[in-house]
Amino acid sequence: MSSPLMARPGARFECFSDGLCCTDIHALGPITPKEARAMRKRVKGSVIHQENVDALCMRPGPDGACAQREAGLCGVHKNFGAEAKPDGCRRFPYGLLHTPEGNRVTTEHRCPCRTLGDRRPLSLQDAARSLSDPKGQLEVDHWAPEKVPVSAGRMIPFAEYRWHEQAMIRRLLAGELAEDVLCAEVLPVLHKKTWPVLAAGFYDMDDHTAGGTALSWFGDALLHLNTGHVRPTRPRPWEPSFKNAIARCTRREDPEKVINDWVADELWMMRWNDWDCTFDVARAELATRLAVVRHLTAQIRARKVRGDQAAAEAVMISEVSACSEHWADVVSYMANDPSPAAPLH
Ligand code: SF4
């Protein structure tokens, strides 16, 4: 692929093996049948068919973490080399968005190595290694359109959209309040569903894994924001990985920075493009998740967790929820005319 690789200005990432990515905060896969065959040859019984995602995945151990994890590190990597890991493991937390102006390296924020501590600026070399197939070819995850739908019936060329998007990212990096930058309605009025019903949908998906627990936290927050209802406290099974991150931090980060960095990356990765919605709906979607992040940060801080860790955990919960099919449905219910966001200027 000839397009240049681009990192978002200000993006920082370094793998410190904090360990969350190898746990049931998400499915340990899916992995392809070819990868499964190779993995089973290396380690008998290392791959299972995971019912809840109907896909081949790495086998979790009794604690929910991948059974191949050895002393917090990847045993496959240690014993057989980085190339032996399934594609998803090799790529995480990177992704590749192809745009008309080049290939953007994106990063997931459900990884404390991405959200907390003294990280070096994102290395394009490192990203290219993770994002390439065994033959060294870059593999694209998502495609941005030539013409971007910004509101009902209005499309603009990608270059014009990018101008707006860059201005928003610049404001976030300058420390402006993310709510002001997004300028969109939180929990917009829905015509076909109610927010409590949609919140309950997250409880239905809770399979008692760490990821399922995160979905329930997200449902609690939506319910609280809509009705004021307060649920009993829930466990935080992901806490050990965040404690690992805090142990290596030499200073406390401003929680606002953790949040703005995440919002900037959500814009940069154009996650909303996969939901087939317009950019103003995307801004309302993100403003709603931002409100959830604010609420969850306060909830977690109330448990005597420091601010940057609480914000990073809240961002992780929000991102896990955005990856669910249910959130894609929620976004489709938000698609509304008149728009739930102020027009772009
Ligand atoms: S194979 Fe390695 S990188 Fe992948 S989930 Fe298991 S321990 Fe983690």
Short mmCIF file of C-alpha atoms and ligand atoms in Angstrom, two decimals:
data_model
loop_
_atom_site.label_atom_id
_atom_site.label_comp_id
_atom_site.label_asym_id
_atom_site.label_seq_id
_atom_site.Cartn_x
_atom_site.Cartn_y
_atom_site.Cartn_z
CA MET A 1 0.00 0.00 0.00
CA SER A 2 1.54 3.29 -1.13
CA SER A 3 -0.45 5.78 1.02
CA PRO A 4 1.56 7.33 3.85
CA LEU A 5 0.94 6.27 7.45
CA MET A 6 -0.24 9.08 9.72
CA ALA A 7 -0.42 9.32 13.51
CA ARG A 8 -2.83 11.67 15.24
CA PRO A 9 -0.99 14.72 16.56
CA GLY A 10 -0.31 14.23 20.26
CA ALA A 11 -1.07 10.47 20.28
CA ARG A 12 1.11 8.51 22.69
CA PHE A 13 1.39 4.75 23.15
CA GLU A 14 3.88 2.28 24.50
CA CYS A 15 3.19 -1.33 25.51
CA PHE A 16 4.08 -1.81 29.20
CA SER A 17 2.29 -5.19 29.48
CA ASP A 18 -0.33 -3.81 31.85
CA GLY A 19 -2.24 -6.89 30.75
CA LEU A 20 -5.85 -5.84 30.17
CA CYS A 21 -5.83 -6.78 26.48
CA CYS A 22 -5.30 -10.47 27.29
CA THR A 23 -8.37 -10.71 29.56
CA ASP A 24 -12.09 -11.23 29.02
CA ILE A 25 -12.63 -7.48 28.85
CA HIS A 26 -13.26 -8.47 25.23
CA ALA A 27 -13.45 -11.79 23.37
CA LEU A 28 -9.96 -13.32 23.02
CA GLY A 29 -10.41 -13.35 19.27
CA PRO A 30 -11.97 -13.92 16.86
CA ILE A 31 -9.17 -15.86 15.22
CA THR A 32 -9.28 -17.36 11.74
CA PRO A 33 -9.54 -21.13 11.15
CA LYS A 34 -5.98 -21.01 9.72
CA GLU A 35 -4.66 -19.27 12.84
CA ALA A 36 -6.58 -21.73 15.02
CA ARG A 37 -4.98 -24.71 13.23
CA ALA A 38 -1.49 -23.24 13.68
CA MET A 39 -2.14 -22.35 17.31
CA ARG A 40 -3.53 -25.80 18.14
CA LYS A 41 -0.41 -27.37 16.64
CA ARG A 42 1.78 -25.23 18.90
CA VAL A 43 -0.33 -25.59 22.05
CA LYS A 44 -2.94 -28.32 22.26
CA GLY A 45 -6.31 -27.07 23.51
CA SER A 46 -5.37 -23.40 23.21
CA VAL A 47 -8.36 -22.51 20.97
CA ILE A 48 -12.09 -22.86 21.64
CA HIS A 49 -15.33 -21.97 19.92
CA GLN A 50 -16.69 -19.08 22.01
CA GLU A 51 -20.48 -19.38 22.08
CA ASN A 52 -21.36 -15.78 22.93
CA VAL A 53 -19.51 -14.37 19.91
CA ASP A 54 -19.95 -17.51 17.77
CA ALA A 55 -16.26 -17.48 16.80
CA LEU A 56 -12.96 -19.24 17.36
CA CYS A 57 -11.10 -17.56 20.23
CA MET A 58 -8.14 -18.23 22.50
CA ARG A 59 -9.14 -20.37 25.49
CA PRO A 60 -9.53 -18.32 28.68
CA GLY A 61 -8.18 -19.66 31.97
CA PRO A 62 -10.23 -19.81 35.18
CA ASP A 63 -9.51 -16.11 35.90
CA GLY A 64 -10.89 -15.02 32.50
CA ALA A 65 -7.45 -14.14 31.13
CA CYS A 66 -6.02 -15.97 28.12
CA ALA A 67 -4.69 -19.36 29.26
CA GLN A 68 -1.49 -18.65 27.30
CA ARG A 69 -0.58 -15.71 29.54
CA GLU A 70 2.54 -16.46 31.59
CA ALA A 71 3.35 -14.18 34.53
CA GLY A 72 1.30 -11.40 32.94
CA LEU A 73 3.00 -11.71 29.53
CA CYS A 74 2.06 -13.52 26.34
CA GLY A 75 3.39 -17.10 26.46
CA VAL A 76 2.87 -17.50 22.70
CA HIS A 77 5.08 -14.46 22.07
CA LYS A 78 7.69 -15.70 24.55
CA ASN A 79 7.84 -19.29 23.33
CA PHE A 80 7.15 -18.97 19.59
CA GLY A 81 7.79 -15.30 18.67
CA ALA A 82 5.58 -12.29 17.94
CA GLU A 83 4.64 -13.63 14.48
CA ALA A 84 3.02 -16.68 16.06
CA LYS A 85 0.36 -14.59 17.81
CA PRO A 86 -3.12 -14.36 16.23
CA ASP A 87 -3.62 -11.30 14.07
CA GLY A 88 -5.93 -9.57 16.56
CA CYS A 89 -3.36 -9.95 19.36
CA ARG A 90 -0.58 -8.61 17.15
CA ARG A 91 -2.60 -5.56 16.05
CA PHE A 92 -4.11 -4.46 19.36
CA PRO A 93 -4.47 -1.59 20.25
CA TYR A 94 -3.69 -0.34 16.76
CA GLY A 95 -6.08 -0.07 13.83
CA LEU A 96 -5.79 1.27 10.30
CA LEU A 97 -8.27 3.70 8.72
CA HIS A 98 -7.79 4.31 5.01
CA THR A 99 -8.78 7.89 4.07
CA PRO A 100 -8.55 9.72 0.72
CA GLU A 101 -5.51 11.51 2.19
CA GLY A 102 -3.57 8.57 3.60
CA ASN A 103 -3.70 5.80 6.17
CA ARG A 104 -4.44 6.81 9.73
CA VAL A 105 -3.05 4.73 12.58
CA THR A 106 -5.78 4.57 15.22
CA THR A 107 -5.58 3.34 18.80
CA GLU A 108 -8.11 1.79 21.18
CA HIS A 109 -8.42 3.38 24.60
CA ARG A 110 -9.53 0.27 26.48
CA CYS A 111 -5.83 -0.32 27.01
CA PRO A 112 -4.23 1.36 30.07
CA CYS A 113 -0.89 1.36 28.21
CA ARG A 114 -2.61 3.78 25.81
CA THR A 115 -4.37 5.94 28.40
CA LEU A 116 -2.07 6.22 31.43
CA GLY A 117 1.48 7.17 32.34
CA ASP A 118 4.59 8.42 30.60
CA ARG A 119 4.19 7.05 27.09
CA ARG A 120 6.41 7.87 24.15
CA PRO A 121 4.79 9.42 21.05
CA LEU A 122 3.09 6.77 18.93
CA SER A 123 5.73 5.08 16.76
CA LEU A 124 4.63 4.61 13.14
CA GLN A 125 7.32 1.95 12.73
CA ASP A 126 5.97 -0.05 15.64
CA ALA A 127 2.41 0.43 14.37
CA ALA A 128 3.36 -0.68 10.84
CA ARG A 129 4.89 -3.87 12.26
CA SER A 130 1.70 -4.68 14.18
CA LEU A 131 -0.62 -3.76 11.33
CA SER A 132 1.13 -5.77 8.62
CA ASP A 133 0.30 -9.34 7.61
CA PRO A 134 3.03 -12.03 7.65
CA LYS A 135 4.06 -10.91 4.12
CA GLY A 136 4.63 -7.35 5.34
CA GLN A 137 1.49 -5.90 3.68
CA LEU A 138 -0.52 -3.36 5.67
CA GLU A 139 -4.08 -4.53 6.34
CA VAL A 140 -6.79 -1.87 6.44
CA ASP A 141 -9.58 -2.18 9.05
CA HIS A 142 -11.84 0.70 8.00
CA TRP A 143 -12.38 2.99 5.01
CA ALA A 144 -13.35 6.67 5.10
CA PRO A 145 -15.55 7.92 2.22
CA GLU A 146 -14.63 10.52 -0.41
CA LYS A 147 -17.80 12.42 0.49
CA VAL A 148 -18.68 12.63 4.17
CA PRO A 149 -22.33 12.82 5.36
CA VAL A 150 -22.31 15.59 7.97
CA SER A 151 -26.08 15.97 8.44
CA ALA A 152 -29.31 14.73 6.87
CA GLY A 153 -29.02 15.44 3.12
CA ARG A 154 -25.63 17.21 3.36
CA MET A 155 -22.40 15.61 2.09
CA ILE A 156 -19.06 17.41 1.97
CA PRO A 157 -15.73 16.41 0.40
CA PHE A 158 -13.37 14.58 2.75
CA ALA A 159 -10.87 17.49 2.69
CA GLU A 160 -13.53 19.89 3.96
CA TYR A 161 -14.64 17.42 6.63
CA ARG A 162 -11.02 16.95 7.68
CA TRP A 163 -10.69 20.72 8.10
CA HIS A 164 -13.58 20.71 10.63
CA GLU A 165 -12.29 17.59 12.33
CA GLN A 166 -8.76 18.97 12.68
CA ALA A 167 -10.11 22.18 14.21
CA MET A 168 -12.01 20.09 16.79
CA ILE A 169 -8.95 17.97 17.60
CA ARG A 170 -6.81 21.12 17.97
CA ARG A 171 -9.32 22.55 20.45
CA LEU A 172 -9.33 19.33 22.45
CA LEU A 173 -5.53 19.23 22.59
CA ALA A 174 -5.51 22.87 23.70
CA GLY A 175 -7.58 21.80 26.73
CA GLU A 176 -11.03 23.11 25.74
CA LEU A 177 -13.95 21.35 27.40
CA ALA A 178 -14.86 18.35 25.22
CA GLU A 179 -18.60 19.08 25.60
CA ASP A 180 -18.07 22.54 24.03
CA VAL A 181 -16.08 21.04 21.17
CA LEU A 182 -18.71 18.39 20.35
CA CYS A 183 -21.59 20.85 20.77
CA ALA A 184 -24.30 18.18 20.60
CA GLU A 185 -27.29 16.97 22.58
CA VAL A 186 -26.70 14.32 25.25
CA LEU A 187 -29.21 11.44 25.25
CA PRO A 188 -31.22 13.03 22.42
CA VAL A 189 -34.97 12.49 22.23
CA LEU A 190 -35.78 9.11 20.69
CA HIS A 191 -38.95 8.35 18.80
CA LYS A 192 -38.83 4.58 18.59
CA LYS A 193 -37.29 3.55 21.95
CA THR A 194 -36.74 4.92 25.44
CA TRP A 195 -33.35 5.33 27.11
CA PRO A 196 -34.23 3.02 30.07
CA VAL A 197 -35.13 0.23 27.61
CA LEU A 198 -31.83 0.77 25.79
CA ALA A 199 -29.94 0.85 29.09
CA ALA A 200 -31.52 -2.50 30.02
CA GLY A 201 -30.15 -3.92 26.76
CA PHE A 202 -26.66 -3.62 28.26
CA TYR A 203 -27.70 -5.72 31.27
CA ASP A 204 -28.96 -8.42 28.92
CA MET A 205 -25.46 -8.72 27.45
CA ASP A 206 -23.72 -9.10 30.82
CA ASP A 207 -22.24 -12.63 30.73
CA HIS A 208 -20.31 -12.08 34.02
CA THR A 209 -16.99 -11.64 32.23
CA ALA A 210 -15.02 -8.41 32.76
CA GLY A 211 -16.42 -7.13 29.45
CA GLY A 212 -19.97 -8.04 30.50
CA THR A 213 -19.50 -6.20 33.81
CA ALA A 214 -18.29 -3.13 31.90
CA LEU A 215 -21.49 -3.25 29.80
CA SER A 216 -23.59 -3.29 32.98
CA TRP A 217 -21.67 -0.27 34.34
CA PHE A 218 -22.46 1.50 31.08
CA GLY A 219 -26.17 0.57 31.32
CA ASP A 220 -26.23 1.88 34.92
CA ALA A 221 -24.80 5.21 33.77
CA LEU A 222 -27.32 5.61 30.92
CA LEU A 223 -30.15 4.82 33.31
CA HIS A 224 -28.83 7.29 35.87
CA LEU A 225 -28.42 10.08 33.31
CA ASN A 226 -31.97 9.55 32.04
CA THR A 227 -33.90 8.80 35.23
CA GLY A 228 -31.60 9.62 38.16
CA HIS A 229 -31.81 5.99 39.26
CA VAL A 230 -28.78 4.78 41.23
CA ARG A 231 -27.87 1.08 41.02
CA PRO A 232 -25.97 -0.83 43.73
CA THR A 233 -22.20 -0.80 43.29
CA ARG A 234 -20.62 -3.35 40.98
CA PRO A 235 -17.17 -5.00 40.97
CA ARG A 236 -14.27 -3.72 38.82
CA PRO A 237 -12.59 -6.94 37.61
CA TRP A 238 -10.23 -4.89 35.39
CA GLU A 239 -8.73 -3.09 38.38
CA PRO A 240 -5.42 -5.09 38.57
CA SER A 241 -4.37 -3.94 35.07
CA PHE A 242 -5.06 -0.31 35.95
CA LYS A 243 -3.13 -0.74 39.19
CA ASN A 244 -0.20 -2.04 37.11
CA ALA A 245 -0.42 1.15 35.06
CA ILE A 246 -0.55 3.41 38.11
CA ALA A 247 2.46 1.62 39.62
CA ARG A 248 4.61 2.67 36.63
CA CYS A 249 3.28 6.28 36.47
CA THR A 250 5.77 8.88 37.72
CA ARG A 251 3.11 11.60 37.96
CA ARG A 252 -0.64 12.12 38.10
CA GLU A 253 -2.28 13.01 34.81
CA ASP A 254 -5.07 15.59 34.67
CA PRO A 255 -8.26 13.49 34.18
CA GLU A 256 -9.44 16.08 31.63
CA LYS A 257 -6.41 15.23 29.50
CA VAL A 258 -7.22 11.52 29.62
CA ILE A 259 -10.76 12.34 28.45
CA ASN A 260 -9.81 14.85 25.73
CA ASP A 261 -7.15 12.48 24.38
CA TRP A 262 -9.85 9.80 24.04
CA VAL A 263 -12.39 12.12 22.37
CA ALA A 264 -9.68 13.29 19.94
CA ASP A 265 -8.96 9.67 19.00
CA GLU A 266 -12.66 8.87 18.57
CA LEU A 267 -12.79 11.69 16.01
CA TRP A 268 -9.52 10.61 14.38
CA MET A 269 -10.63 6.98 13.98
CA MET A 270 -14.09 7.92 12.61
CA ARG A 271 -15.63 4.98 14.46
CA TRP A 272 -19.02 6.49 13.59
CA ASN A 273 -18.48 5.84 9.89
CA ASP A 274 -19.17 2.13 10.54
CA TRP A 275 -22.58 2.98 12.02
CA ASP A 276 -23.77 4.44 8.76
CA CYS A 277 -24.90 7.67 10.43
CA THR A 278 -24.18 11.35 9.81
CA PHE A 279 -21.51 13.33 11.64
CA ASP A 280 -24.04 15.31 13.69
CA VAL A 281 -25.54 12.04 14.99
CA ALA A 282 -21.98 10.88 15.65
CA ARG A 283 -21.36 14.01 17.73
CA ALA A 284 -24.52 13.34 19.78
CA GLU A 285 -23.43 9.71 20.20
CA LEU A 286 -20.01 10.78 21.43
CA ALA A 287 -21.45 13.54 23.65
CA THR A 288 -23.70 10.88 25.22
CA ARG A 289 -20.78 8.55 25.87
CA LEU A 290 -18.82 11.51 27.21
CA ALA A 291 -21.61 12.19 29.72
CA VAL A 292 -21.41 8.51 30.70
CA VAL A 293 -17.64 8.84 31.14
CA ARG A 294 -18.11 11.90 33.39
CA HIS A 295 -20.63 10.04 35.54
CA LEU A 296 -18.54 6.87 35.78
CA THR A 297 -15.37 8.84 36.56
CA ALA A 298 -17.17 10.39 39.54
CA GLN A 299 -18.52 6.98 40.63
CA ILE A 300 -15.10 5.34 40.49
CA ARG A 301 -13.39 8.31 42.18
CA ALA A 302 -15.89 7.94 45.02
CA ARG A 303 -14.18 4.59 45.71
CA LYS A 304 -10.97 6.47 46.52
CA VAL A 305 -9.43 5.85 43.11
CA ARG A 306 -7.26 8.69 41.81
CA GLY A 307 -8.64 10.90 39.07
CA ASP A 308 -6.56 9.81 36.06
CA GLN A 309 -7.17 6.11 36.78
CA ALA A 310 -10.90 6.71 37.30
CA ALA A 311 -11.13 8.59 33.99
CA ALA A 312 -9.15 5.86 32.18
CA GLU A 313 -11.44 3.14 33.58
CA ALA A 314 -14.52 5.14 32.56
CA VAL A 315 -13.13 5.62 29.04
CA MET A 316 -12.46 1.87 28.82
CA ILE A 317 -16.07 1.09 29.83
CA SER A 318 -17.36 3.53 27.25
CA GLU A 319 -15.22 2.03 24.51
CA VAL A 320 -16.13 -1.59 25.34
CA SER A 321 -19.79 -0.55 25.10
CA ALA A 322 -19.30 1.27 21.79
CA CYS A 323 -17.87 -1.96 20.34
CA SER A 324 -21.11 -3.84 21.09
CA GLU A 325 -23.76 -4.44 18.45
CA HIS A 326 -26.30 -2.99 20.85
CA TRP A 327 -24.63 0.44 20.75
CA ALA A 328 -24.79 0.37 16.94
CA ASP A 329 -28.57 -0.12 17.35
CA VAL A 330 -28.70 2.75 19.85
CA VAL A 331 -26.98 5.05 17.34
CA SER A 332 -29.54 4.08 14.68
CA TYR A 333 -32.33 5.16 17.08
CA MET A 334 -30.51 8.49 17.59
CA ALA A 335 -30.52 9.25 13.85
CA ASN A 336 -33.11 11.94 13.96
CA ASP A 337 -34.25 14.97 12.03
CA PRO A 338 -33.97 17.74 13.24
CA SER A 339 -30.35 17.09 14.06
CA PRO A 340 -29.27 16.44 17.68
CA ALA A 341 -26.14 18.60 17.13
CA ALA A 342 -25.43 22.23 16.29
CA PRO A 343 -24.52 22.75 12.61
CA LEU A 344 -20.83 22.67 11.69
CA HIS A 345 -19.35 26.11 11.04
S1 SF4 B 1 -2.28 -15.22 22.59
FE1 SF4 B 1 -0.91 -13.90 23.80
S2 SF4 B 1 -1.45 -11.80 23.16
FE2 SF4 B 1 -3.14 -13.14 22.51
S3 SF4 B 1 -4.63 -13.04 24.22
FE3 SF4 B 1 -3.27 -14.85 24.58
S4 SF4 B 1 -1.64 -14.08 25.93
FE4 SF4 B 1 -2.64 -12.28 25.00
#
